[in-house]
Every structure is written in structure tokens, then in C-alpha cells.
Short mmCIF file of N, CA and C in Angstrom, two decimals:
data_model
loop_
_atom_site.label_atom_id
_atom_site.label_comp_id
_atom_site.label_asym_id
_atom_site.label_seq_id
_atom_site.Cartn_x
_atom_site.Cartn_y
_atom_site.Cartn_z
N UNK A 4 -189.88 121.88 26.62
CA UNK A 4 -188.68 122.33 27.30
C UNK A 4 -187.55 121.31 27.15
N UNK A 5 -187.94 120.00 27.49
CA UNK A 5 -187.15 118.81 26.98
C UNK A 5 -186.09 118.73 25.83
N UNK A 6 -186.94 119.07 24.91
CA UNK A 6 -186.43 119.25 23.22
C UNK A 6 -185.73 120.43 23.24
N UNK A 7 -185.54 121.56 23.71
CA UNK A 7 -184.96 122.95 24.01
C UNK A 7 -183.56 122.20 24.56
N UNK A 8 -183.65 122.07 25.90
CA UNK A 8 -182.04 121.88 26.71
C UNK A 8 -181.70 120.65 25.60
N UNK A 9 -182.17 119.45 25.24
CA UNK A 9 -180.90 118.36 24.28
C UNK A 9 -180.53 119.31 23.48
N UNK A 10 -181.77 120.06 22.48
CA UNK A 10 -181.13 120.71 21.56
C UNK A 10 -179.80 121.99 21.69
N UNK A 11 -180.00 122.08 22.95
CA UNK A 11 -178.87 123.27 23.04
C UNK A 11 -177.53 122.92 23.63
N UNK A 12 -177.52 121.37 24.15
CA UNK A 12 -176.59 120.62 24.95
C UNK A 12 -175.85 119.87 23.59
N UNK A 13 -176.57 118.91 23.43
CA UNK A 13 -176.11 118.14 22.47
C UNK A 13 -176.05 118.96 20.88
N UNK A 14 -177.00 119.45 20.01
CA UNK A 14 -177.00 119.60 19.05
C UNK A 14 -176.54 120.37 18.12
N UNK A 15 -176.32 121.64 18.79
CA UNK A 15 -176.07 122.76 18.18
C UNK A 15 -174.76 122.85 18.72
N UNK A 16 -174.20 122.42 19.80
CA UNK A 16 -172.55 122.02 20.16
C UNK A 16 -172.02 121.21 18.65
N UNK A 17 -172.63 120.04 18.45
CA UNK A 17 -172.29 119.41 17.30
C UNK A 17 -172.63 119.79 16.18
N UNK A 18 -173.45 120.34 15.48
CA UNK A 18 -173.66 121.19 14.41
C UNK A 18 -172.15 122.13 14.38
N UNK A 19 -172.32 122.92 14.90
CA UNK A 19 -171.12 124.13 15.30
C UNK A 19 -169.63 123.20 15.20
N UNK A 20 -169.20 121.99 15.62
CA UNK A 20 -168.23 121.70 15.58
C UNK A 20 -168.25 120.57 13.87
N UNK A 21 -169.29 120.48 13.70
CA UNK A 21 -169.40 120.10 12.39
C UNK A 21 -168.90 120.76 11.50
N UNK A 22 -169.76 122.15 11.51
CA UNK A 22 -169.54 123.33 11.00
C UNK A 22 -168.09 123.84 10.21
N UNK A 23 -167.00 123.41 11.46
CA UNK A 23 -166.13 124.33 11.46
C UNK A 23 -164.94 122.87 11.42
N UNK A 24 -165.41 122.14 10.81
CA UNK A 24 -164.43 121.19 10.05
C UNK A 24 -164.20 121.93 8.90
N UNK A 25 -162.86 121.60 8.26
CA UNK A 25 -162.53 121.89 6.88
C UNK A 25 -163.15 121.06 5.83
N UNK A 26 -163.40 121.17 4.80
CA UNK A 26 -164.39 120.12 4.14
C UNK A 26 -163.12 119.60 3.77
N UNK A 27 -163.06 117.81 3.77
CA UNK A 27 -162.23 117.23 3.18
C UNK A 27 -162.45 116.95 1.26
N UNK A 28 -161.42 116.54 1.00
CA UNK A 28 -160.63 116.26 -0.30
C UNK A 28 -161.18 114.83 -0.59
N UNK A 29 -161.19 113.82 0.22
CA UNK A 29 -161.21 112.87 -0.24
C UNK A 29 -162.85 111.79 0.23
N UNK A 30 -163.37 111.80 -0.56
CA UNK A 30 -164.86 110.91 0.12
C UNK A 30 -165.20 109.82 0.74
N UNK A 31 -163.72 109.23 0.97
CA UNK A 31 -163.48 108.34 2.16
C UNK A 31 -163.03 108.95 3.57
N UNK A 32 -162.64 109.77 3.40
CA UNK A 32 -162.29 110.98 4.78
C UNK A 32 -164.11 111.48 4.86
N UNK A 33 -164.74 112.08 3.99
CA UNK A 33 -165.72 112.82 4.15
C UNK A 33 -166.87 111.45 4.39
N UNK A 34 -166.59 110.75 4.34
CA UNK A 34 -167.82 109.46 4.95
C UNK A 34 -167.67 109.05 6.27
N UNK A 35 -166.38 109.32 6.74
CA UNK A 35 -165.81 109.01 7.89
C UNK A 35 -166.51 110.23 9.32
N UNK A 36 -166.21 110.75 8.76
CA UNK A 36 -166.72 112.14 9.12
C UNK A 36 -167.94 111.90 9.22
N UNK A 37 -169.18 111.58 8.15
CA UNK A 37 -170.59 111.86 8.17
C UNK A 37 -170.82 110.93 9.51
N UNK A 38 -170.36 109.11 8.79
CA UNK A 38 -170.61 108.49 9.60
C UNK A 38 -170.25 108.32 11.25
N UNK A 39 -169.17 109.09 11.72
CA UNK A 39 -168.79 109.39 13.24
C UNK A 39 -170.09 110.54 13.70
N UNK A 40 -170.41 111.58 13.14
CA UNK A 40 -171.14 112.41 13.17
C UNK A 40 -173.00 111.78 12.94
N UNK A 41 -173.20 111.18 12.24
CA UNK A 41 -174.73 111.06 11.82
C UNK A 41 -175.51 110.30 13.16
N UNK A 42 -174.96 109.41 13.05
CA UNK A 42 -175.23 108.06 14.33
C UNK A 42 -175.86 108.85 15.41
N UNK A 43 -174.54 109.81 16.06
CA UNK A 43 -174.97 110.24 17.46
C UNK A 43 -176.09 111.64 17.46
N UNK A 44 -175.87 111.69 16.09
CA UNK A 44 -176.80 113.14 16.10
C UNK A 44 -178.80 112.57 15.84
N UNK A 45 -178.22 111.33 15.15
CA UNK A 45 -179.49 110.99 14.81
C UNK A 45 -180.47 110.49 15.96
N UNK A 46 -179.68 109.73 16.99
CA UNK A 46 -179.77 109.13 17.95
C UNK A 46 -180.73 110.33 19.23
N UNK A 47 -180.07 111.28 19.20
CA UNK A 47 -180.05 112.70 19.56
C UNK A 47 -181.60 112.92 19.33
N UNK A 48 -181.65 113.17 18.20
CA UNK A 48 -182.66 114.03 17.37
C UNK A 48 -183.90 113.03 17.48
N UNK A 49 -183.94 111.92 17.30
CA UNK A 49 -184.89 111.03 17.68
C UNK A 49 -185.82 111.40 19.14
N UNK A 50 -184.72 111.34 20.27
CA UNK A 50 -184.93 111.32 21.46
C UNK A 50 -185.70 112.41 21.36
N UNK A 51 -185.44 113.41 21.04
CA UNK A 51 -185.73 115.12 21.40
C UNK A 51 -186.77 115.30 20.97
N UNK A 52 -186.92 114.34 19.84
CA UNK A 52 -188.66 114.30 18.49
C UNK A 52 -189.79 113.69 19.68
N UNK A 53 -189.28 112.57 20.42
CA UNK A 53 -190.21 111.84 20.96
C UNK A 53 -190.33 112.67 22.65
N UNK A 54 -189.46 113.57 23.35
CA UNK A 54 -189.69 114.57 24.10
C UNK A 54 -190.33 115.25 24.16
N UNK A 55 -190.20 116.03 23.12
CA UNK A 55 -191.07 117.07 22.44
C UNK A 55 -192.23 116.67 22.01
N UNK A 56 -192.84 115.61 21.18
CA UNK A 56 -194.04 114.58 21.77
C UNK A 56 -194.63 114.75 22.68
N UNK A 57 -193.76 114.06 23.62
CA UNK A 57 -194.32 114.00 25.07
C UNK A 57 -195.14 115.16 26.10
N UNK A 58 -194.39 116.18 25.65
CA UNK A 58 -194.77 117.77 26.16
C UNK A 58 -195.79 118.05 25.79
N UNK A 59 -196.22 117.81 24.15
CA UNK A 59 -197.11 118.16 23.67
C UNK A 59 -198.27 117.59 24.11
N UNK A 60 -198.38 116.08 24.09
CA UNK A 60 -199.33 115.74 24.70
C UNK A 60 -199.72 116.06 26.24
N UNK A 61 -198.73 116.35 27.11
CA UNK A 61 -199.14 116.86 28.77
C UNK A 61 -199.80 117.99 28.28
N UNK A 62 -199.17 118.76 27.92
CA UNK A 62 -199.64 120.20 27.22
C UNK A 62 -201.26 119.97 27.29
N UNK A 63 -201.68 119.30 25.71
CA UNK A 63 -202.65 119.30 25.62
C UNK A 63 -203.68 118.62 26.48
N UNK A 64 -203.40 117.52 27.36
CA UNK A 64 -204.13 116.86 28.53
C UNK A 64 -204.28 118.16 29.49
N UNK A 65 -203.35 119.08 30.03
CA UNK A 65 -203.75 119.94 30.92
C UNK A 65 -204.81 120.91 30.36
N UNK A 66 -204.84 121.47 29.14
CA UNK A 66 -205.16 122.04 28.60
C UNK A 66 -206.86 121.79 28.61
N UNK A 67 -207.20 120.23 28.05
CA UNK A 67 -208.31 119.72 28.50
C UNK A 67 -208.78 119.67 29.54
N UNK A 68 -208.11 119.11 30.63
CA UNK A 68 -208.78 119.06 32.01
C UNK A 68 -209.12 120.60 32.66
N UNK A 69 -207.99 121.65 32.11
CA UNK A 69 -208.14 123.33 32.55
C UNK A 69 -209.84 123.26 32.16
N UNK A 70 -209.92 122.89 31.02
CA UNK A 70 -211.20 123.85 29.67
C UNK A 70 -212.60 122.67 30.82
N UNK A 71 -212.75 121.51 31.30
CA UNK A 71 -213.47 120.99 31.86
C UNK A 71 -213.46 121.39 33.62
N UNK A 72 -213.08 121.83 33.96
CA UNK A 72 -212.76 122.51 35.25
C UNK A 72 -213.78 124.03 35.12
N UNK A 73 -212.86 124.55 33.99
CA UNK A 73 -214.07 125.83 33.70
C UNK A 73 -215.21 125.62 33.04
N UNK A 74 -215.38 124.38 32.49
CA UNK A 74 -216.78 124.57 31.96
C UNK A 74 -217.78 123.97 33.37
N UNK A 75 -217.21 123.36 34.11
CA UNK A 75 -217.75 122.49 35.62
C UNK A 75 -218.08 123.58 36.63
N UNK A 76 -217.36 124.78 36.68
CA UNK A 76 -217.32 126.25 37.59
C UNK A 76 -218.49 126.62 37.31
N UNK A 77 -218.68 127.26 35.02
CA UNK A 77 -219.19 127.79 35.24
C UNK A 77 -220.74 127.70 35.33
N UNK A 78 -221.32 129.10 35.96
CA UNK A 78 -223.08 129.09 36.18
C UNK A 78 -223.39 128.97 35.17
N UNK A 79 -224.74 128.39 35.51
CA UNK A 79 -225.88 128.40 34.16
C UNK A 79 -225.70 127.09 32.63
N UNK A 80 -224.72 126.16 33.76
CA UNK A 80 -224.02 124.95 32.78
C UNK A 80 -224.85 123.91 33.64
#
């Protein structure tokens, strides 16, 4: 869920305004550009990688303790 809201706060706001730059003429304008843009997106995208991580592993810890709970219930174990 983590990785969902950055991605829809931060990322795709900036994608979209990326987007809808005019492509520049000159590759000192267009580096200027990457580099104002890359930094914070990368920065971004990191966070959201290691969020989304994080979920996964609760995920799967609940997931375990659920499957040992029912195997502890059931009869004839």
C-alpha cells in the first residue's frame, strides 16, 4: 500500500509533468532537465522499492504465523 500512495503522490505527478515538457533543442537544456528531474525521482523510487519490501515481508510473516495457527487448531495434528 506504501509503494501505491508515493507512487501516486510523488511519481506519476512527475512523470506527467515530465511528460508534457516540450523536448528541448539543445543537450545542455535537455541535461538540465534530466538532471533536476532524475535525483528526486530516483530518490523517490528507491524509497517506494524498499516499502514495498517491507509489505512484502509483513505480508509473508502474517501469512506464516496464519498457516501455523491453522495447522495448531487443526484435529488429528
Amino acid at each position: 500500500m506504501g509503494g501505491i500512495i508515493l507512487t501516486a503522490t510523488f511519481n506519476v505527478p512527475w512523470n506527467e509533468a515530465l511528460g508534457a515538457l516540450t523536448v528541448p533543442t539543445s543537450a545542455q537544456e535537455a541535461a538540465t532537465i534530466w538532471r533536476d528531474y532524475s535525483g528526486k525521482w530516483q530518490v523517490t523510487n528507491l524509497i517506494r522499492t524498499i516499502v514495498s519490501g517491507v509489505c512484502v515481508l509483513i505480508t509473508a510473516a502474517g501469512l506464516m504465523m496464519l498457516h501455523r495457527r491453522v495447522s495448531d487448531a487443526s484435529p488429528g495434528q
